[in-house]
PDB file of C-alpha atoms and ligand atoms in Angstrom:
ATOM      1  CA  UNK A   1      -0.201   0.060   0.109  1.00  0.00           C
ATOM      2  CA  UNK A   2       1.211   3.329  -0.866  1.00  0.00           C
ATOM      3  CA  UNK A   3       0.443   5.393   2.267  1.00  0.00           C
ATOM      4  CA  UNK A   4       0.921   9.109   2.191  1.00  0.00           C
ATOM      5  CA  UNK A   5       1.403  11.281   5.269  1.00  0.00           C
ATOM      6  CA  UNK A   6       0.150  14.834   5.006  1.00  0.00           C
ATOM      7  CA  UNK A   7       1.046  17.048   7.502  1.00  0.00           C
ATOM      8  CA  UNK A   8      -1.613  20.174   8.142  1.00  0.00           C
ATOM      9  CA  UNK A   9      -0.113  23.538   8.188  1.00  0.00           C
ATOM     10  CA  UNK A  10      -2.492  24.491  10.744  1.00  0.00           C
ATOM     11  CA  UNK A  11      -0.276  23.354  13.564  1.00  0.00           C
ATOM     12  CA  UNK A  12       2.706  24.870  12.061  1.00  0.00           C
ATOM     13  CA  UNK A  13       4.669  28.284  13.127  1.00  0.00           C
ATOM     14  CA  UNK A  14       3.036  30.721  10.825  1.00  0.00           C
ATOM     15  CA  UNK A  15       5.907  33.122  11.197  1.00  0.00           C
ATOM     16  CA  UNK A  16       8.083  30.570   9.646  1.00  0.00           C
ATOM     17  CA  UNK A  17       5.794  28.635   7.474  1.00  0.00           C
ATOM     18  CA  UNK A  18       8.130  28.059   4.288  1.00  0.00           C
ATOM     19  CA  UNK A  19      10.564  26.659   6.650  1.00  0.00           C
ATOM     20  CA  UNK A  20       8.167  24.543   8.486  1.00  0.00           C
ATOM     21  CA  UNK A  21       7.054  23.078   5.274  1.00  0.00           C
ATOM     22  CA  UNK A  22      10.359  22.502   4.012  1.00  0.00           C
ATOM     23  CA  UNK A  23      11.235  20.698   7.357  1.00  0.00           C
ATOM     24  CA  UNK A  24       8.343  18.219   7.291  1.00  0.00           C
ATOM     25  CA  UNK A  25       9.020  17.631   3.621  1.00  0.00           C
ATOM     26  CA  UNK A  26      12.623  16.990   4.567  1.00  0.00           C
ATOM     27  CA  UNK A  27      11.437  14.624   7.281  1.00  0.00           C
ATOM     28  CA  UNK A  28       9.517  12.363   5.055  1.00  0.00           C
ATOM     29  CA  UNK A  29       6.128  14.052   4.354  1.00  0.00           C
ATOM     30  CA  UNK A  30       4.416  12.923   1.180  1.00  0.00           C
ATOM     31  CA  UNK A  31       2.179  16.022   0.473  1.00  0.00           C
ATOM     32  CA  UNK A  32       1.089  19.125   2.304  1.00  0.00           C
ATOM     33  CA  UNK A  33      -2.489  19.565   3.567  1.00  0.00           C
ATOM     34  CA  UNK A  34      -3.317  23.292   3.611  1.00  0.00           C
ATOM     35  CA  UNK A  35      -6.310  24.179   5.623  1.00  0.00           C
ATOM     36  CA  UNK A  36      -8.415  27.243   4.645  1.00  0.00           C
ATOM     37  CA  UNK A  37     -10.902  28.453   6.991  1.00  0.00           C
ATOM     38  CA  UNK A  38     -13.104  31.589   6.685  1.00  0.00           C
ATOM     39  CA  UNK A  39     -14.933  32.406   9.884  1.00  0.00           C
ATOM     40  CA  UNK A  40     -18.407  31.454   8.266  1.00  0.00           C
ATOM     41  CA  UNK A  41     -18.580  27.885   7.127  1.00  0.00           C
ATOM     42  CA  UNK A  42     -16.235  26.946   9.962  1.00  0.00           C
ATOM     43  CA  UNK A  43     -15.797  29.195  13.426  1.00  0.00           C
ATOM     44  CA  UNK A  44     -12.222  29.861  12.695  1.00  0.00           C
ATOM     45  CA  UNK A  45     -10.048  31.712  10.234  1.00  0.00           C
ATOM     46  CA  UNK A  46      -6.741  30.563   8.803  1.00  0.00           C
ATOM     47  CA  UNK A  47      -5.036  31.574   5.332  1.00  0.00           C
ATOM     48  CA  UNK A  48      -5.991  31.986   1.662  1.00  0.00           C
ATOM     49  CA  UNK A  49      -4.626  31.618  -1.858  1.00  0.00           C
ATOM     50  CA  UNK A  50      -2.070  34.548  -1.344  1.00  0.00           C
ATOM     51  CA  UNK A  51      -0.143  32.439   1.091  1.00  0.00           C
ATOM     52  CA  UNK A  52      -0.017  29.484  -1.257  1.00  0.00           C
ATOM     53  CA  UNK A  53       1.012  31.694  -3.947  1.00  0.00           C
ATOM     54  CA  UNK A  54       3.797  33.100  -1.942  1.00  0.00           C
ATOM     55  CA  UNK A  55       5.047  29.352  -1.027  1.00  0.00           C
ATOM     56  CA  UNK A  56       5.170  28.435  -4.714  1.00  0.00           C
ATOM     57  CA  UNK A  57       7.239  31.745  -5.632  1.00  0.00           C
ATOM     58  CA  UNK A  58       9.659  30.737  -2.682  1.00  0.00           C
ATOM     59  CA  UNK A  59      10.052  27.563  -4.537  1.00  0.00           C
ATOM     60  CA  UNK A  60       8.047  24.890  -2.634  1.00  0.00           C
ATOM     61  CA  UNK A  61       6.862  22.501  -5.196  1.00  0.00           C
ATOM     62  CA  UNK A  62       5.401  19.786  -3.128  1.00  0.00           C
ATOM     63  CA  UNK A  63       2.039  18.428  -3.704  1.00  0.00           C
ATOM     64  CA  UNK A  64      -0.574  20.893  -2.280  1.00  0.00           C
ATOM     65  CA  UNK A  65      -3.693  19.554  -0.947  1.00  0.00           C
ATOM     66  CA  UNK A  66      -5.969  22.317  -0.266  1.00  0.00           C
ATOM     67  CA  UNK A  67      -8.829  21.638   2.211  1.00  0.00           C
ATOM     68  CA  UNK A  68     -11.577  24.333   1.609  1.00  0.00           C
ATOM     69  CA  UNK A  69     -13.581  25.068   4.443  1.00  0.00           C
ATOM     70  CA  UNK A  70     -14.890  28.240   2.988  1.00  0.00           C
ATOM     71  CA  UNK A  71     -18.480  29.032   1.736  1.00  0.00           C
ATOM     72  CA  UNK A  72     -19.347  29.757  -0.918  1.00  0.00           C
ATOM     73  CA  UNK A  73     -16.615  27.677  -2.374  1.00  0.00           C
ATOM     74  CA  UNK A  74     -16.812  28.623  -6.224  1.00  0.00           C
ATOM     75  CA  UNK A  75     -15.405  32.030  -6.123  1.00  0.00           C
ATOM     76  CA  UNK A  76     -12.199  30.902  -4.320  1.00  0.00           C
ATOM     77  CA  UNK A  77     -11.270  27.839  -6.567  1.00  0.00           C
ATOM     78  CA  UNK A  78     -10.161  30.168  -9.452  1.00  0.00           C
ATOM     79  CA  UNK A  79      -7.687  31.650  -6.948  1.00  0.00           C
ATOM     80  CA  UNK A  80      -6.216  28.537  -5.656  1.00  0.00           C
ATOM     81  CA  UNK A  81      -5.666  27.127  -9.349  1.00  0.00           C
ATOM     82  CA  UNK A  82      -3.835  30.103 -10.007  1.00  0.00           C
ATOM     83  CA  UNK A  83      -1.695  29.845  -6.797  1.00  0.00           C
ATOM     84  CA  UNK A  84      -0.892  26.315  -7.720  1.00  0.00           C
ATOM     85  CA  UNK A  85      -3.277  23.846  -5.777  1.00  0.00           C
ATOM     86  CA  UNK A  86      -2.796  20.230  -6.820  1.00  0.00           C
ATOM     87  CA  UNK A  87      -5.860  18.966  -5.128  1.00  0.00           C
ATOM     88  CA  UNK A  88      -8.931  20.924  -3.796  1.00  0.00           C
ATOM     89  CA  UNK A  89     -11.430  19.498  -1.533  1.00  0.00           C
ATOM     90  CA  UNK A  90     -14.614  20.920  -0.771  1.00  0.00           C
ATOM     91  CA  UNK A  91     -17.604  20.216   1.654  1.00  0.00           C
ATOM     92  CA  UNK A  92     -21.037  19.797  -0.026  1.00  0.00           C
ATOM     93  CA  UNK A  93     -22.471  22.005   2.621  1.00  0.00           C
ATOM     94  CA  UNK A  94     -20.252  24.781   1.183  1.00  0.00           C
ATOM     95  CA  UNK A  95     -21.733  24.950  -2.116  1.00  0.00           C
ATOM     96  CA  UNK A  96     -25.345  24.977  -3.810  1.00  0.00           C
ATOM     97  CA  UNK A  97     -24.110  23.089  -6.804  1.00  0.00           C
ATOM     98  CA  UNK A  98     -21.666  20.395  -5.944  1.00  0.00           C
ATOM     99  CA  UNK A  99     -21.266  18.828  -9.557  1.00  0.00           C
ATOM    100  CA  UNK A 100     -20.485  22.202 -10.714  1.00  0.00           C
ATOM    101  CA  UNK A 101     -17.894  23.146  -8.076  1.00  0.00           C
ATOM    102  CA  UNK A 102     -16.300  19.700  -8.603  1.00  0.00           C
ATOM    103  CA  UNK A 103     -16.042  20.194 -12.310  1.00  0.00           C
ATOM    104  CA  UNK A 104     -14.705  23.738 -11.869  1.00  0.00           C
ATOM    105  CA  UNK A 105     -11.842  22.100  -9.748  1.00  0.00           C
ATOM    106  CA  UNK A 106     -11.260  19.355 -12.691  1.00  0.00           C
ATOM    107  CA  UNK A 107     -11.566  21.642 -15.608  1.00  0.00           C
ATOM    108  CA  UNK A 108      -9.139  24.003 -14.035  1.00  0.00           C
ATOM    109  CA  UNK A 109      -6.508  21.425 -14.008  1.00  0.00           C
ATOM    110  CA  UNK A 110      -6.519  20.157 -10.180  1.00  0.00           C
ATOM    111  CA  UNK A 111      -7.755  17.157  -8.708  1.00  0.00           C
ATOM    112  CA  UNK A 112     -11.168  17.334  -6.893  1.00  0.00           C
ATOM    113  CA  UNK A 113     -11.948  15.940  -3.327  1.00  0.00           C
ATOM    114  CA  UNK A 114     -15.149  15.598  -1.617  1.00  0.00           C
ATOM    115  CA  UNK A 115     -15.080  15.954   2.125  1.00  0.00           C
ATOM    116  CA  UNK A 116     -17.528  14.239   4.619  1.00  0.00           C
ATOM    117  CA  UNK A 117     -18.099  15.722   8.110  1.00  0.00           C
ATOM    118  CA  UNK A 118     -18.939  13.348  10.947  1.00  0.00           C
ATOM    119  CA  UNK A 119     -22.542  14.127  10.301  1.00  0.00           C
ATOM    120  CA  UNK A 120     -22.666  14.074   6.422  1.00  0.00           C
ATOM    121  CA  UNK A 121     -24.103  10.609   4.938  1.00  0.00           C
ATOM    122  CA  UNK A 122     -21.515   9.015   2.718  1.00  0.00           C
ATOM    123  CA  UNK A 123     -24.080   8.091   0.289  1.00  0.00           C
ATOM    124  CA  UNK A 124     -23.798  11.672  -1.553  1.00  0.00           C
ATOM    125  CA  UNK A 125     -20.521  10.026  -2.830  1.00  0.00           C
ATOM    126  CA  UNK A 126     -22.128   7.700  -5.242  1.00  0.00           C
ATOM    127  CA  UNK A 127     -23.734  10.802  -6.978  1.00  0.00           C
ATOM    128  CA  UNK A 128     -20.391  12.282  -8.094  1.00  0.00           C
ATOM    129  CA  UNK A 129     -17.904   9.493  -7.569  1.00  0.00           C
ATOM    130  CA  UNK A 130     -17.022  10.020 -11.318  1.00  0.00           C
ATOM    131  CA  UNK A 131     -15.837  13.363 -10.721  1.00  0.00           C
ATOM    132  CA  UNK A 132     -13.556  12.910  -7.375  1.00  0.00           C
ATOM    133  CA  UNK A 133     -10.002  12.001  -7.272  1.00  0.00           C
ATOM    134  CA  UNK A 134      -9.865  12.145  -3.505  1.00  0.00           C
ATOM    135  CA  UNK A 135     -12.447  11.453  -0.561  1.00  0.00           C
ATOM    136  CA  UNK A 136     -11.624  13.090   2.782  1.00  0.00           C
ATOM    137  CA  UNK A 137     -13.329  11.650   5.828  1.00  0.00           C
ATOM    138  CA  UNK A 138     -13.256  14.121   8.691  1.00  0.00           C
ATOM    139  CA  UNK A 139     -12.628  12.301  11.796  1.00  0.00           C
ATOM    140  CA  UNK A 140     -13.343  15.508  13.956  1.00  0.00           C
ATOM    141  CA  UNK A 141     -15.747  18.496  13.362  1.00  0.00           C
ATOM    142  CA  UNK A 142     -13.853  21.000  11.016  1.00  0.00           C
ATOM    143  CA  UNK A 143     -12.619  24.317  12.252  1.00  0.00           C
ATOM    144  CA  UNK A 144      -9.779  23.556  15.032  1.00  0.00           C
ATOM    145  CA  UNK A 145      -6.556  21.362  15.446  1.00  0.00           C
ATOM    146  CA  UNK A 146      -5.799  19.360  18.280  1.00  0.00           C
ATOM    147  CA  UNK A 147      -9.286  17.729  18.538  1.00  0.00           C
ATOM    148  CA  UNK A 148      -9.784  13.871  19.484  1.00  0.00           C
ATOM    149  CA  UNK A 149     -10.412  11.421  16.941  1.00  0.00           C
ATOM    150  CA  UNK A 150     -14.026  10.331  16.633  1.00  0.00           C
ATOM    151  CA  UNK A 151     -14.239   6.468  16.765  1.00  0.00           C
ATOM    152  CA  UNK A 152     -17.242   6.106  14.249  1.00  0.00           C
ATOM    153  CA  UNK A 153     -15.197   7.619  11.307  1.00  0.00           C
ATOM    154  CA  UNK A 154     -13.672   4.067  11.269  1.00  0.00           C
ATOM    155  CA  UNK A 155     -17.086   2.774  10.101  1.00  0.00           C
ATOM    156  CA  UNK A 156     -17.336   5.634   7.698  1.00  0.00           C
ATOM    157  CA  UNK A 157     -13.882   4.917   6.073  1.00  0.00           C
ATOM    158  CA  UNK A 158     -14.782   1.392   5.726  1.00  0.00           C
ATOM    159  CA  UNK A 159     -17.969   2.515   3.682  1.00  0.00           C
ATOM    160  CA  UNK A 160     -15.944   4.858   1.603  1.00  0.00           C
ATOM    161  CA  UNK A 161     -13.373   2.256   0.796  1.00  0.00           C
ATOM    162  CA  UNK A 162     -16.214  -0.196  -0.499  1.00  0.00           C
ATOM    163  CA  UNK A 163     -17.673   2.428  -2.875  1.00  0.00           C
ATOM    164  CA  UNK A 164     -14.160   3.511  -4.147  1.00  0.00           C
ATOM    165  CA  UNK A 165     -13.291  -0.140  -4.758  1.00  0.00           C
ATOM    166  CA  UNK A 166     -16.603  -0.879  -6.470  1.00  0.00           C
ATOM    167  CA  UNK A 167     -16.065   2.248  -8.791  1.00  0.00           C
ATOM    168  CA  UNK A 168     -12.930   0.964 -10.199  1.00  0.00           C
ATOM    169  CA  UNK A 169     -11.466   4.473 -10.013  1.00  0.00           C
ATOM    170  CA  UNK A 170      -8.246   5.322  -8.622  1.00  0.00           C
ATOM    171  CA  UNK A 171      -9.281   7.725  -5.599  1.00  0.00           C
ATOM    172  CA  UNK A 172      -7.255   8.551  -2.574  1.00  0.00           C
ATOM    173  CA  UNK A 173      -9.123   8.039   0.594  1.00  0.00           C
ATOM    174  CA  UNK A 174      -7.826  10.535   3.323  1.00  0.00           C
ATOM    175  CA  UNK A 175      -8.445  10.895   6.900  1.00  0.00           C
ATOM    176  CA  UNK A 176      -8.581  14.161   8.826  1.00  0.00           C
ATOM    177  CA  UNK A 177      -8.494  14.818  12.474  1.00  0.00           C
ATOM    178  CA  UNK A 178      -6.960  13.601  15.597  1.00  0.00           C
ATOM    179  CA  UNK A 179      -4.434  11.381  13.823  1.00  0.00           C
ATOM    180  CA  UNK A 180      -1.527  10.119  15.751  1.00  0.00           C
ATOM    181  CA  UNK A 181       1.262   7.373  15.763  1.00  0.00           C
ATOM    182  CA  UNK A 182      -0.812   5.494  18.160  1.00  0.00           C
ATOM    183  CA  UNK A 183      -4.316   5.577  16.238  1.00  0.00           C
ATOM    184  CA  UNK A 184      -2.941   5.640  12.615  1.00  0.00           C
ATOM    185  CA  UNK A 185      -3.048   2.059  12.033  1.00  0.00           C
ATOM    186  CA  UNK A 186      -7.055   1.615  12.888  1.00  0.00           C
ATOM    187  CA  UNK A 187      -7.654   3.963   9.957  1.00  0.00           C
ATOM    188  CA  UNK A 188      -5.302   2.356   7.647  1.00  0.00           C
ATOM    189  CA  UNK A 189      -7.189  -0.996   8.489  1.00  0.00           C
ATOM    190  CA  UNK A 190     -10.628   0.754   7.803  1.00  0.00           C
ATOM    191  CA  UNK A 191      -9.210   1.721   4.367  1.00  0.00           C
ATOM    192  CA  UNK A 192      -7.591   5.058   4.648  1.00  0.00           C
ATOM    193  CA  UNK A 193      -4.258   5.472   2.317  1.00  0.00           C
ATOM    194  CA  UNK A 194      -3.732   9.211   3.262  1.00  0.00           C
ATOM    195  CA  UNK A 195      -3.303  10.659   6.693  1.00  0.00           C
ATOM    196  CA  UNK A 196      -3.449  14.403   7.795  1.00  0.00           C
ATOM    197  CA  UNK A 197      -1.677  15.061  11.034  1.00  0.00           C
ATOM    198  CA  UNK A 198      -1.406  18.603  12.506  1.00  0.00           C
ATOM    199  CA  UNK A 199      -0.655  18.882  15.963  1.00  0.00           C
ATOM    200  CA  UNK A 200       0.735  15.244  16.199  1.00  0.00           C
ATOM    201  CA  UNK A 201       3.470  16.424  13.635  1.00  0.00           C
ATOM    202  CA  UNK A 202       4.088  20.143  14.209  1.00  0.00           C
ATOM    203  CA  UNK A 203       3.583  19.740  17.907  1.00  0.00           C
ATOM    204  CA  UNK A 204       6.354  17.351  18.245  1.00  0.00           C
ATOM    205  CA  UNK A 205       9.939  18.114  18.845  1.00  0.00           C
ATOM    206  CA  UNK A 206      11.469  15.854  16.249  1.00  0.00           C
ATOM    207  CA  UNK A 207       9.179  15.923  12.932  1.00  0.00           C
ATOM    208  CA  UNK A 208      11.259  12.955  11.380  1.00  0.00           C
ATOM    209  CA  UNK A 209      10.866  10.706  14.477  1.00  0.00           C
ATOM    210  CA  UNK A 210       7.161  11.298  14.359  1.00  0.00           C
ATOM    211  CA  UNK A 211       6.727  10.500  10.946  1.00  0.00           C
ATOM    212  CA  UNK A 212       8.792   7.469  11.207  1.00  0.00           C
ATOM    213  CA  UNK A 213       6.803   6.383  14.241  1.00  0.00           C
ATOM    214  CA  UNK A 214       3.546   6.891  11.860  1.00  0.00           C
ATOM    215  CA  UNK A 215       5.185   4.717   8.963  1.00  0.00           C
ATOM    216  CA  UNK A 216       6.020   1.994  11.371  1.00  0.00           C
ATOM    217  CA  UNK A 217       2.704   1.792  12.725  1.00  0.00           C
ATOM    218  CA  UNK A 218       1.153   1.767   8.959  1.00  0.00           C
ATOM    219  CA  UNK A 219       3.568  -0.932   8.121  1.00  0.00           C
ATOM    220  CA  UNK A 220       2.329  -3.034  10.810  1.00  0.00           C
ATOM    221  CA  UNK A 221      -1.277  -2.156  10.293  1.00  0.00           C
TER     222      UNK A 221
HETATM  223  C1  DX5 B 301      -9.296  20.920  10.905  1.00  0.00           C
HETATM  224  C2  DX5 B 301      -8.531  20.582   9.882  1.00  0.00           C
HETATM  225  C3  DX5 B 301      -7.329  19.637  10.281  1.00  0.00           C
HETATM  226  C4  DX5 B 301      -6.271  20.057  11.509  1.00  0.00           C
HETATM  227  C5  DX5 B 301      -6.086  18.559  12.040  1.00  0.00           C
HETATM  228  O1  DX5 B 301     -10.426  21.611  10.667  1.00  0.00           O
HETATM  229  O2  DX5 B 301      -9.130  20.101   8.550  1.00  0.00           O
HETATM  230  O3  DX5 B 301      -6.738  19.372   9.077  1.00  0.00           O
HETATM  231  O4  DX5 B 301      -5.463  20.770  11.164  1.00  0.00           O
HETATM  232  O5  DX5 B 301      -5.489  19.025  13.188  1.00  0.00           O
HETATM  233  P1  DX5 B 301      -5.100  17.844  14.161  1.00  0.00           P
HETATM  234  O6  DX5 B 301      -4.093  16.470  13.410  1.00  0.00           O
HETATM  235  O7  DX5 B 301      -4.441  18.442  15.297  1.00  0.00           O
HETATM  236  O8  DX5 B 301      -6.471  17.136  14.503  1.00  0.00           O
HETATM  237 ZN1   ZN B 302      -7.909  19.668   6.916  1.00  0.00          ZN
END
């Protein structure tokens, strides 16, 4: 299994964001999870496309996995495409016309992702599965880092994995929220292949040791 570890910038030191991203990439991160919050769809504010654009101009060429927690989503998509997003994931609750939103991302040359909150039914995936390259299962309610993993997310991962396998399409299955070295294996066993971790990585003393511990747990999953 080709597992990806995706540090979330939300827990990084924003005064040194470029250095923090280089540090986790050097420590073995596969992609960077870029959390966008608008104090409207979620009760918190983070960063926008301008910051992504600056990181690209500073030479950071890693895969950027943009998690859009902003409503309405459509107007921002062009900004993130121009700024150099590789993956853009949207919440169905943050757009009136999900099919159009996912198409905007695909037509703009990025990979569309669809995000499921703890209370969002996974059935919706069947309606748009041909349009998504990534499914993101929230294992917390979106808005803040450092929350505890919600155990029922494992059943949702299992259901999503079944739907993805039945589709025959190549779709990444990502989990976001409360992921640590000591619980990452359970999500892998439930079908996840991409793991967001904010506080567990950026809150640790040694990024490499933390990512290595996650990989070891995944190898044994
Ligand atoms: C929360 C964000 C997460 C967050 C995860 O809304 O989507 O990506 O940074 O943080 P941890 O890993 O600390 O739960
Ligand atoms: Zn996120």
